[in-house]
PDB file of C-alpha atoms in Angstrom:
ATOM      1  CA  MET P  27      84.577 109.022 102.475  1.00 42.00           C
ATOM      2  CA  ALA P  28      85.076 112.597 103.561  1.00 48.00           C
ATOM      3  CA  ASN P  29      87.892 114.280 101.650  1.00 56.00           C
ATOM      4  CA  VAL P  30      89.602 116.329 104.359  1.00 61.00           C
ATOM      5  CA  GLN P  31      92.740 118.385 103.764  1.00 68.00           C
ATOM      6  CA  LEU P  32      95.183 117.578 106.553  1.00 75.00           C
ATOM      7  CA  THR P  33      96.491 120.812 108.023  1.00 79.00           C
ATOM      8  CA  GLY P  34      98.820 121.150 110.970  1.00 82.00           C
ATOM      9  CA  LEU P  35     101.004 118.169 111.863  1.00 91.00           C
ATOM     10  CA  THR P  36     100.317 114.646 110.632  1.00 94.00           C
ATOM     11  CA  THR P  37     101.761 111.537 112.250  1.00 96.00           C
ATOM     12  CA  ILE P  38     101.492 108.240 110.385  1.00 97.00           C
ATOM     13  CA  ILE P  39     101.577 105.198 112.669  1.00 97.00           C
ATOM     14  CA  VAL P  40     102.362 101.968 110.796  1.00 97.00           C
ATOM     15  CA  LEU P  41     101.222  99.001 112.869  1.00 96.00           C
ATOM     16  CA  GLY P  42     103.065  95.851 111.829  1.00 94.00           C
ATOM     17  CA  ALA P  43     106.036  97.925 110.698  1.00 95.00           C
ATOM     18  CA  SER P  44     108.544  95.073 110.898  1.00 92.00           C
ATOM     19  CA  GLY P  45     106.425  92.735 108.771  1.00 88.00           C
ATOM     20  CA  ASP P  46     106.643  91.659 105.166  1.00 85.00           C
ATOM     21  CA  LEU P  47     103.865  93.926 103.888  1.00 84.00           C
ATOM     22  CA  ALA P  48     105.272  97.030 105.548  1.00 91.00           C
ATOM     23  CA  LYS P  49     108.831  96.711 104.278  1.00 90.00           C
ATOM     24  CA  LYS P  50     107.874  95.634 100.737  1.00 87.00           C
ATOM     25  CA  LYS P  51     104.797  97.772 100.118  1.00 87.00           C
ATOM     26  CA  THR P  52     103.856 100.300 102.802  1.00 92.00           C
ATOM     27  CA  TYR P  53     107.178 102.049 103.379  1.00 95.00           C
ATOM     28  CA  PRO P  54     108.193 102.086  99.686  1.00 93.00           C
ATOM     29  CA  ALA P  55     104.793 103.690  98.965  1.00 92.00           C
ATOM     30  CA  LEU P  56     105.336 106.251 101.718  1.00 95.00           C
ATOM     31  CA  PHE P  57     108.776 107.025 100.301  1.00 96.00           C
ATOM     32  CA  GLY P  58     107.177 107.550  96.891  1.00 94.00           C
ATOM     33  CA  LEU P  59     104.769 110.061  98.428  1.00 94.00           C
ATOM     34  CA  TYR P  60     107.677 111.732 100.220  1.00 95.00           C
ATOM     35  CA  ARG P  61     109.771 111.985  97.028  1.00 94.00           C
ATOM     36  CA  ASN P  62     106.927 113.576  95.091  1.00 93.00           C
ATOM     37  CA  GLY P  63     106.006 116.023  97.835  1.00 92.00           C
ATOM     38  CA  PHE P  64     102.592 114.476  98.488  1.00 92.00           C
ATOM     39  CA  LEU P  65     102.967 114.070 102.257  1.00 92.00           C
ATOM     40  CA  PRO P  66     101.731 116.999 104.382  1.00 89.00           C
ATOM     41  CA  GLU P  67     104.585 119.244 105.489  1.00 87.00           C
ATOM     42  CA  GLY P  68     106.105 118.112 108.768  1.00 88.00           C
ATOM     43  CA  THR P  69     104.793 114.535 108.513  1.00 94.00           C
ATOM     44  CA  ARG P  70     106.406 112.007 110.842  1.00 96.00           C
ATOM     45  CA  ILE P  71     106.173 108.209 110.523  1.00 97.00           C
ATOM     46  CA  ILE P  72     106.294 105.930 113.565  1.00 97.00           C
ATOM     47  CA  GLY P  73     106.544 102.177 113.076  1.00 97.00           C
ATOM     48  CA  TYR P  74     105.107  99.846 115.707  1.00 97.00           C
ATOM     49  CA  ALA P  75     105.478  96.062 115.872  1.00 95.00           C
ATOM     50  CA  ARG P  76     106.314  93.204 118.208  1.00 94.00           C
ATOM     51  CA  SER P  77     109.845  92.678 116.859  1.00 93.00           C
ATOM     52  CA  ASN P  78     112.501  93.979 119.230  1.00 94.00           C
ATOM     53  CA  LEU P  79     114.577  96.081 116.830  1.00 94.00           C
ATOM     54  CA  SER P  80     116.893  99.015 117.252  1.00 95.00           C
ATOM     55  CA  LEU P  81     116.222 102.037 115.071  1.00 95.00           C
ATOM     56  CA  GLN P  82     119.251 101.230 112.932  1.00 95.00           C
ATOM     57  CA  GLU P  83     118.113  97.629 112.460  1.00 95.00           C
ATOM     58  CA  PHE P  84     114.692  98.885 111.430  1.00 95.00           C
ATOM     59  CA  HIS P  85     116.170 101.353 108.948  1.00 96.00           C
ATOM     60  CA  ASN P  86     118.329  98.564 107.499  1.00 94.00           C
ATOM     61  CA  ARG P  87     115.183  96.516 106.867  1.00 92.00           C
ATOM     62  CA  LEU P  88     113.610  99.392 105.000  1.00 93.00           C
ATOM     63  CA  LEU P  89     116.783  99.958 103.004  1.00 92.00           C
ATOM     64  CA  GLU P  90     116.853  96.295 101.949  1.00 88.00           C
ATOM     65  CA  TYR P  91     113.652  96.633  99.909  1.00 85.00           C
ATOM     66  CA  ALA P  92     113.964 100.241  98.778  1.00 89.00           C
ATOM     67  CA  LYS P  93     114.354 100.823  95.047  1.00 86.00           C
ATOM     68  CA  LEU P  94     117.107 103.425  94.760  1.00 91.00           C
ATOM     69  CA  PRO P  95     118.357 103.494  91.151  1.00 87.00           C
ATOM     70  CA  THR P  96     120.247 106.808  91.322  1.00 91.00           C
ATOM     71  CA  ASP P  97     122.408 108.685  93.815  1.00 90.00           C
ATOM     72  CA  PRO P  98     119.921 111.575  94.203  1.00 92.00           C
ATOM     73  CA  ILE P  99     117.179 109.087  95.106  1.00 93.00           C
ATOM     74  CA  LYS P 100     119.519 107.408  97.585  1.00 93.00           C
ATOM     75  CA  GLU P 101     120.091 110.772  99.239  1.00 94.00           C
ATOM     76  CA  GLN P 102     116.346 111.382  99.340  1.00 95.00           C
ATOM     77  CA  PHE P 103     115.856 108.033 101.046  1.00 95.00           C
ATOM     78  CA  LYS P 104     118.388 108.987 103.714  1.00 94.00           C
ATOM     79  CA  GLU P 105     116.353 112.127 104.373  1.00 95.00           C
ATOM     80  CA  PHE P 106     113.162 110.037 104.411  1.00 96.00           C
ATOM     81  CA  LEU P 107     114.618 107.758 107.107  1.00 96.00           C
ATOM     82  CA  LYS P 108     115.077 110.794 109.356  1.00 95.00           C
ATOM     83  CA  ILE P 109     111.296 111.087 109.704  1.00 96.00           C
ATOM     84  CA  CYS P 110     110.874 107.336 110.359  1.00 97.00           C
ATOM     85  CA  THR P 111     111.171 106.015 113.913  1.00 96.00           C
ATOM     86  CA  TYR P 112     110.302 102.676 115.487  1.00 97.00           C
ATOM     87  CA  ILE P 113     108.817 101.381 118.743  1.00 96.00           C
ATOM     88  CA  SER P 114     108.308  97.743 119.715  1.00 96.00           C
ATOM     89  CA  GLY P 115     105.290  96.541 121.677  1.00 95.00           C
ATOM     90  CA  GLN P 116     102.456  94.043 121.852  1.00 95.00           C
ATOM     91  CA  TYR P 117      99.077  94.390 120.170  1.00 94.00           C
ATOM     92  CA  ASP P 118      97.024  93.500 123.236  1.00 91.00           C
ATOM     93  CA  LYS P 119      98.639  95.541 126.023  1.00 94.00           C
ATOM     94  CA  ASP P 120      97.415  99.002 126.953  1.00 95.00           C
ATOM     95  CA  GLU P 121     100.748  99.900 128.546  1.00 96.00           C
ATOM     96  CA  ASP P 122     102.533  99.368 125.213  1.00 96.00           C
ATOM     97  CA  TYR P 123      99.981 101.496 123.376  1.00 96.00           C
ATOM     98  CA  LYS P 124     100.462 104.192 126.000  1.00 96.00           C
ATOM     99  CA  ARG P 125     104.223 104.161 125.309  1.00 96.00           C
ATOM    100  CA  LEU P 126     103.414 104.554 121.629  1.00 97.00           C
ATOM    101  CA  ASN P 127     101.042 107.405 122.422  1.00 97.00           C
ATOM    102  CA  LYS P 128     103.764 109.129 124.426  1.00 96.00           C
ATOM    103  CA  ALA P 129     106.099 108.889 121.425  1.00 95.00           C
ATOM    104  CA  VAL P 130     103.428 110.415 119.178  1.00 96.00           C
ATOM    105  CA  GLU P 131     102.818 113.211 121.679  1.00 95.00           C
ATOM    106  CA  GLU P 132     106.564 113.984 121.732  1.00 94.00           C
ATOM    107  CA  VAL P 133     106.438 114.413 117.949  1.00 92.00           C
ATOM    108  CA  GLU P 134     103.319 116.554 118.207  1.00 92.00           C
ATOM    109  CA  SER P 135     104.891 118.775 120.855  1.00 91.00           C
ATOM    110  CA  THR P 136     107.110 120.268 118.146  1.00 85.00           C
ATOM    111  CA  ILE P 137     104.201 122.510 117.122  1.00 82.00           C
ATOM    112  CA  GLU P 138     102.398 124.808 119.558  1.00 77.00           C
ATOM    113  CA  SER P 139      99.172 125.269 117.611  1.00 76.00           C
ATOM    114  CA  GLY P 140      97.250 123.714 114.738  1.00 82.00           C
ATOM    115  CA  ASN P 141      95.703 120.308 114.170  1.00 90.00           C
ATOM    116  CA  LYS P 142      97.499 117.187 115.322  1.00 93.00           C
ATOM    117  CA  ASN P 143      96.343 114.506 112.909  1.00 95.00           C
ATOM    118  CA  ARG P 144      96.961 110.776 113.233  1.00 96.00           C
ATOM    119  CA  VAL P 145      96.798 108.188 110.465  1.00 96.00           C
ATOM    120  CA  PHE P 146      96.842 104.552 111.622  1.00 97.00           C
ATOM    121  CA  TYR P 147      97.894 102.058 108.950  1.00 96.00           C
ATOM    122  CA  MET P 148      97.269  98.426 109.902  1.00 93.00           C
ATOM    123  CA  ALA P 149      99.765  96.343 107.918  1.00 90.00           C
ATOM    124  CA  LEU P 150      98.646  93.355 109.954  1.00 88.00           C
ATOM    125  CA  PRO P 151      96.987  89.937 109.625  1.00 81.00           C
ATOM    126  CA  PRO P 152      93.185  90.093 109.972  1.00 79.00           C
ATOM    127  CA  SER P 153      93.248  88.099 113.217  1.00 81.00           C
ATOM    128  CA  VAL P 154      94.456  91.194 115.108  1.00 88.00           C
ATOM    129  CA  PHE P 155      92.385  93.875 113.342  1.00 88.00           C
ATOM    130  CA  ILE P 156      89.798  94.009 116.130  1.00 90.00           C
ATOM    131  CA  PRO P 157      92.129  94.088 119.188  1.00 92.00           C
ATOM    132  CA  VAL P 158      94.373  96.644 117.479  1.00 94.00           C
ATOM    133  CA  GLY P 159      91.354  98.730 116.498  1.00 93.00           C
ATOM    134  CA  HIS P 160      90.275  98.713 120.159  1.00 94.00           C
ATOM    135  CA  GLY P 161      93.795  99.420 121.447  1.00 95.00           C
ATOM    136  CA  ILE P 162      94.512 102.448 119.302  1.00 95.00           C
ATOM    137  CA  LYS P 163      91.035 103.921 119.756  1.00 95.00           C
ATOM    138  CA  LYS P 164      91.349 103.615 123.543  1.00 95.00           C
ATOM    139  CA  ASN P 165      94.927 104.847 123.862  1.00 96.00           C
ATOM    140  CA  LEU P 166      95.875 106.862 120.764  1.00 96.00           C
ATOM    141  CA  TYR P 167      92.768 108.534 119.361  1.00 96.00           C
ATOM    142  CA  SER P 168      93.460 112.237 118.834  1.00 92.00           C
ATOM    143  CA  ASN P 169      90.993 114.857 120.034  1.00 91.00           C
ATOM    144  CA  LYS P 170      93.068 117.607 118.455  1.00 89.00           C
ATOM    145  CA  GLY P 171      92.841 116.707 114.792  1.00 91.00           C
ATOM    146  CA  VAL P 172      91.740 114.226 112.153  1.00 93.00           C
ATOM    147  CA  ASN P 173      91.952 110.468 112.740  1.00 95.00           C
ATOM    148  CA  ARG P 174      92.085 107.885 109.960  1.00 95.00           C
ATOM    149  CA  LEU P 175      92.217 104.089 110.213  1.00 95.00           C
ATOM    150  CA  ILE P 176      93.553 102.295 107.131  1.00 93.00           C
ATOM    151  CA  VAL P 177      92.866  98.559 106.997  1.00 89.00           C
ATOM    152  CA  GLU P 178      94.909  96.556 104.502  1.00 81.00           C
ATOM    153  CA  LYS P 179      93.245  93.576 102.855  1.00 74.00           C
ATOM    154  CA  PRO P 180      92.104  90.883 103.518  1.00 72.00           C
ATOM    155  CA  PHE P 181      89.054  92.301 105.294  1.00 76.00           C
ATOM    156  CA  GLY P 182      87.586  88.968 106.306  1.00 73.00           C
ATOM    157  CA  MET P 183      87.620  85.557 104.622  1.00 73.00           C
ATOM    158  CA  ASP P 184      84.085  85.796 103.209  1.00 77.00           C
ATOM    159  CA  LEU P 185      81.011  88.037 103.367  1.00 82.00           C
ATOM    160  CA  GLU P 186      80.032  86.842 106.844  1.00 86.00           C
ATOM    161  CA  SER P 187      83.467  87.380 108.423  1.00 80.00           C
ATOM    162  CA  SER P 188      83.794  90.727 106.630  1.00 81.00           C
ATOM    163  CA  ARG P 189      80.511  91.843 108.158  1.00 87.00           C
ATOM    164  CA  GLU P 190      81.686  90.688 111.597  1.00 85.00           C
ATOM    165  CA  LEU P 191      84.825  92.801 111.269  1.00 84.00           C
ATOM    166  CA  GLY P 192      82.764  95.755 110.143  1.00 86.00           C
ATOM    167  CA  LYS P 193      80.381  95.402 113.093  1.00 88.00           C
ATOM    168  CA  ALA P 194      83.297  95.119 115.534  1.00 87.00           C
ATOM    169  CA  LEU P 195      85.026  98.263 114.227  1.00 87.00           C
ATOM    170  CA  ALA P 196      81.889 100.342 113.666  1.00 89.00           C
ATOM    171  CA  PRO P 197      81.355 101.313 117.350  1.00 90.00           C
ATOM    172  CA  LEU P 198      84.983 102.485 117.533  1.00 90.00           C
ATOM    173  CA  TRP P 199      85.635 104.159 114.185  1.00 91.00           C
ATOM    174  CA  ARG P 200      83.194 106.167 112.120  1.00 92.00           C
ATOM    175  CA  GLU P 201      82.750 105.139 108.514  1.00 90.00           C
ATOM    176  CA  ASP P 202      84.318 108.385 107.281  1.00 91.00           C
ATOM    177  CA  GLU P 203      87.390 107.590 109.403  1.00 93.00           C
ATOM    178  CA  THR P 204      87.849 104.063 108.035  1.00 91.00           C
ATOM    179  CA  TYR P 205      89.583 103.152 104.771  1.00 90.00           C
ATOM    180  CA  ARG P 206      89.797  99.599 103.424  1.00 86.00           C
ATOM    181  CA  ILE P 207      92.372  99.087 100.703  1.00 81.00           C
ATOM    182  CA  ASP P 208      93.947  96.406  98.528  1.00 72.00           C
ATOM    183  CA  HIS P 209      97.332  97.428  97.169  1.00 61.00           C
ATOM    184  CA  TYR P 210      97.251  94.831  94.372  1.00 62.00           C
ATOM    185  CA  LEU P 211      94.258  96.492  92.726  1.00 58.00           C
ATOM    186  CA  GLY P 212      96.598  99.409  92.026  1.00 58.00           C
ATOM    187  CA  LYS P 213      99.146  97.324  90.112  1.00 64.00           C
ATOM    188  CA  GLU P 214     100.268  98.871  86.836  1.00 68.00           C
ATOM    189  CA  MET P 215      99.306  95.747  84.916  1.00 66.00           C
ATOM    190  CA  VAL P 216      95.696  95.910  86.136  1.00 65.00           C
ATOM    191  CA  LYS P 217      95.394  99.647  85.521  1.00 67.00           C
ATOM    192  CA  ASN P 218      96.931  99.386  82.044  1.00 77.00           C
ATOM    193  CA  LEU P 219      94.572  96.596  81.008  1.00 76.00           C
ATOM    194  CA  LEU P 220      91.568  98.745  81.877  1.00 76.00           C
ATOM    195  CA  ILE P 221      92.955 101.687  79.906  1.00 80.00           C
ATOM    196  CA  ILE P 222      93.767  99.539  76.870  1.00 81.00           C
ATOM    197  CA  ARG P 223      90.335  97.916  76.910  1.00 81.00           C
ATOM    198  CA  PHE P 224      88.153 100.986  77.270  1.00 82.00           C
ATOM    199  CA  ALA P 225      90.261 103.686  75.601  1.00 84.00           C
ATOM    200  CA  ASN P 226      90.756 101.868  72.291  1.00 84.00           C
ATOM    201  CA  VAL P 227      87.867 101.314  69.894  1.00 83.00           C
ATOM    202  CA  PHE P 228      89.683  98.370  68.291  1.00 83.00           C
ATOM    203  CA  PHE P 229      90.070  96.410  71.531  1.00 83.00           C
ATOM    204  CA  GLY P 230      86.650  97.478  72.744  1.00 79.00           C
ATOM    205  CA  ALA P 231      85.112  95.759  69.754  1.00 82.00           C
ATOM    206  CA  ILE P 232      86.865  92.406  70.175  1.00 86.00           C
ATOM    207  CA  TRP P 233      87.636  92.051  73.912  1.00 85.00           C
ATOM    208  CA  ASN P 234      84.262  90.610  74.806  1.00 84.00           C
ATOM    209  CA  ARG P 235      82.533  87.270  75.352  1.00 84.00           C
ATOM    210  CA  GLN P 236      81.631  86.917  71.657  1.00 87.00           C
ATOM    211  CA  SER P 237      85.281  87.011  70.546  1.00 88.00           C
ATOM    212  CA  ILE P 238      87.152  85.422  73.479  1.00 89.00           C
ATOM    213  CA  ALA P 239      86.789  81.694  74.124  1.00 89.00           C
ATOM    214  CA  ASN P 240      88.716  81.563  77.402  1.00 89.00           C
ATOM    215  CA  VAL P 241      91.169  83.464  79.574  1.00 83.00           C
ATOM    216  CA  GLN P 242      94.138  81.702  81.143  1.00 82.00           C
ATOM    217  CA  ILE P 243      95.949  83.253  84.107  1.00 72.00           C
ATOM    218  CA  THR P 244      99.384  82.113  85.246  1.00 73.00           C
ATOM    219  CA  PHE P 245     100.417  83.239  88.721  1.00 67.00           C
ATOM    220  CA  LYS P 246     104.141  83.280  89.452  1.00 70.00           C
ATOM    221  CA  GLU P 247     106.026  84.683  92.419  1.00 66.00           C
ATOM    222  CA  LYS P 248     109.743  84.036  92.436  1.00 68.00           C
ATOM    223  CA  ILE P 249     110.340  85.043  96.064  1.00 63.00           C
ATOM    224  CA  GLY P 250     108.111  82.343  97.566  1.00 64.00           C
ATOM    225  CA  THR P 251     106.443  82.743 100.940  1.00 62.00           C
ATOM    226  CA  GLU P 252     109.659  83.804 102.751  1.00 64.00           C
ATOM    227  CA  GLY P 253     108.566  85.278 106.119  1.00 63.00           C
ATOM    228  CA  ARG P 254     104.860  85.034 105.311  1.00 65.00           C
ATOM    229  CA  GLY P 255     104.342  81.346 106.079  1.00 66.00           C
ATOM    230  CA  GLY P 256     102.376  81.996 109.260  1.00 67.00           C
ATOM    231  CA  TYR P 257     100.063  84.434 107.514  1.00 65.00           C
ATOM    232  CA  PHE P 258      99.395  82.099 104.582  1.00 67.00           C
ATOM    233  CA  ASP P 259      98.790  79.166 106.947  1.00 71.00           C
ATOM    234  CA  GLU P 260      96.138  81.250 108.685  1.00 67.00           C
ATOM    235  CA  PHE P 261      94.470  82.914 105.714  1.00 65.00           C
ATOM    236  CA  GLY P 262      95.429  80.852 102.659  1.00 69.00           C
ATOM    237  CA  ILE P 263      97.488  81.937  99.669  1.00 67.00           C
ATOM    238  CA  ILE P 264      94.661  81.287  97.178  1.00 68.00           C
ATOM    239  CA  ARG P 265      92.257  83.487  99.128  1.00 67.00           C
ATOM    240  CA  ASP P 266      94.953  86.146  99.613  1.00 66.00           C
ATOM    241  CA  VAL P 267      96.094  86.774  96.052  1.00 66.00           C
ATOM    242  CA  MET P 268      94.171  84.900  93.390  1.00 63.00           C
ATOM    243  CA  GLN P 269      90.990  86.964  93.567  1.00 58.00           C
ATOM    244  CA  ASN P 270      92.910  89.885  92.106  1.00 56.00           C
TER     245      ASN P 270
END
């Protein structure tokens, strides 16, 4: 991947903004970047999804899952919400994408010169990756700055379907424009295990196949499927989470 410093104005478009992944993972992560000053100056975030929500209703959804332990962080979150807007529309209609593009252009009109970068984050089920990839490339691709397409896992159900997705997106998005990510691989537990294993001589000597007879993994999730039933019916909960 090309490591490009984003200069000018950056607009982050979160597709699937009203969904479970966006409110529990994507927006809290964006708020973390905002709090720590890691977002480019002047960044704006536009949520796009099929749910017909007012801006206040959308902000209330984000607030529901935000972790705000102190008053200063609560105030920061209020400031963060000021850069977050929302537009509803379908994933297969050019006219809706054009409305979204108009909203992005209104944000970009606040600067007269400089790059106008767009980051498209697909917090969506894999069944709509291809039509959404087509829709945003046709109607929202910026010729005035850097474009990035971020595809959240799962990227296919197996090697064959993953290759099909790759072949479908390749004519639209260059490889250096496309990022495929899995947020669970960044869990603290996973990262800490790797550090403990390889940074300690003691564990390095005994955490191996000669000393360990078996490994047992217990998977628990107290919240259940909640609003994700349709996604799990389509993709499968075992395939979605257990490989991590």
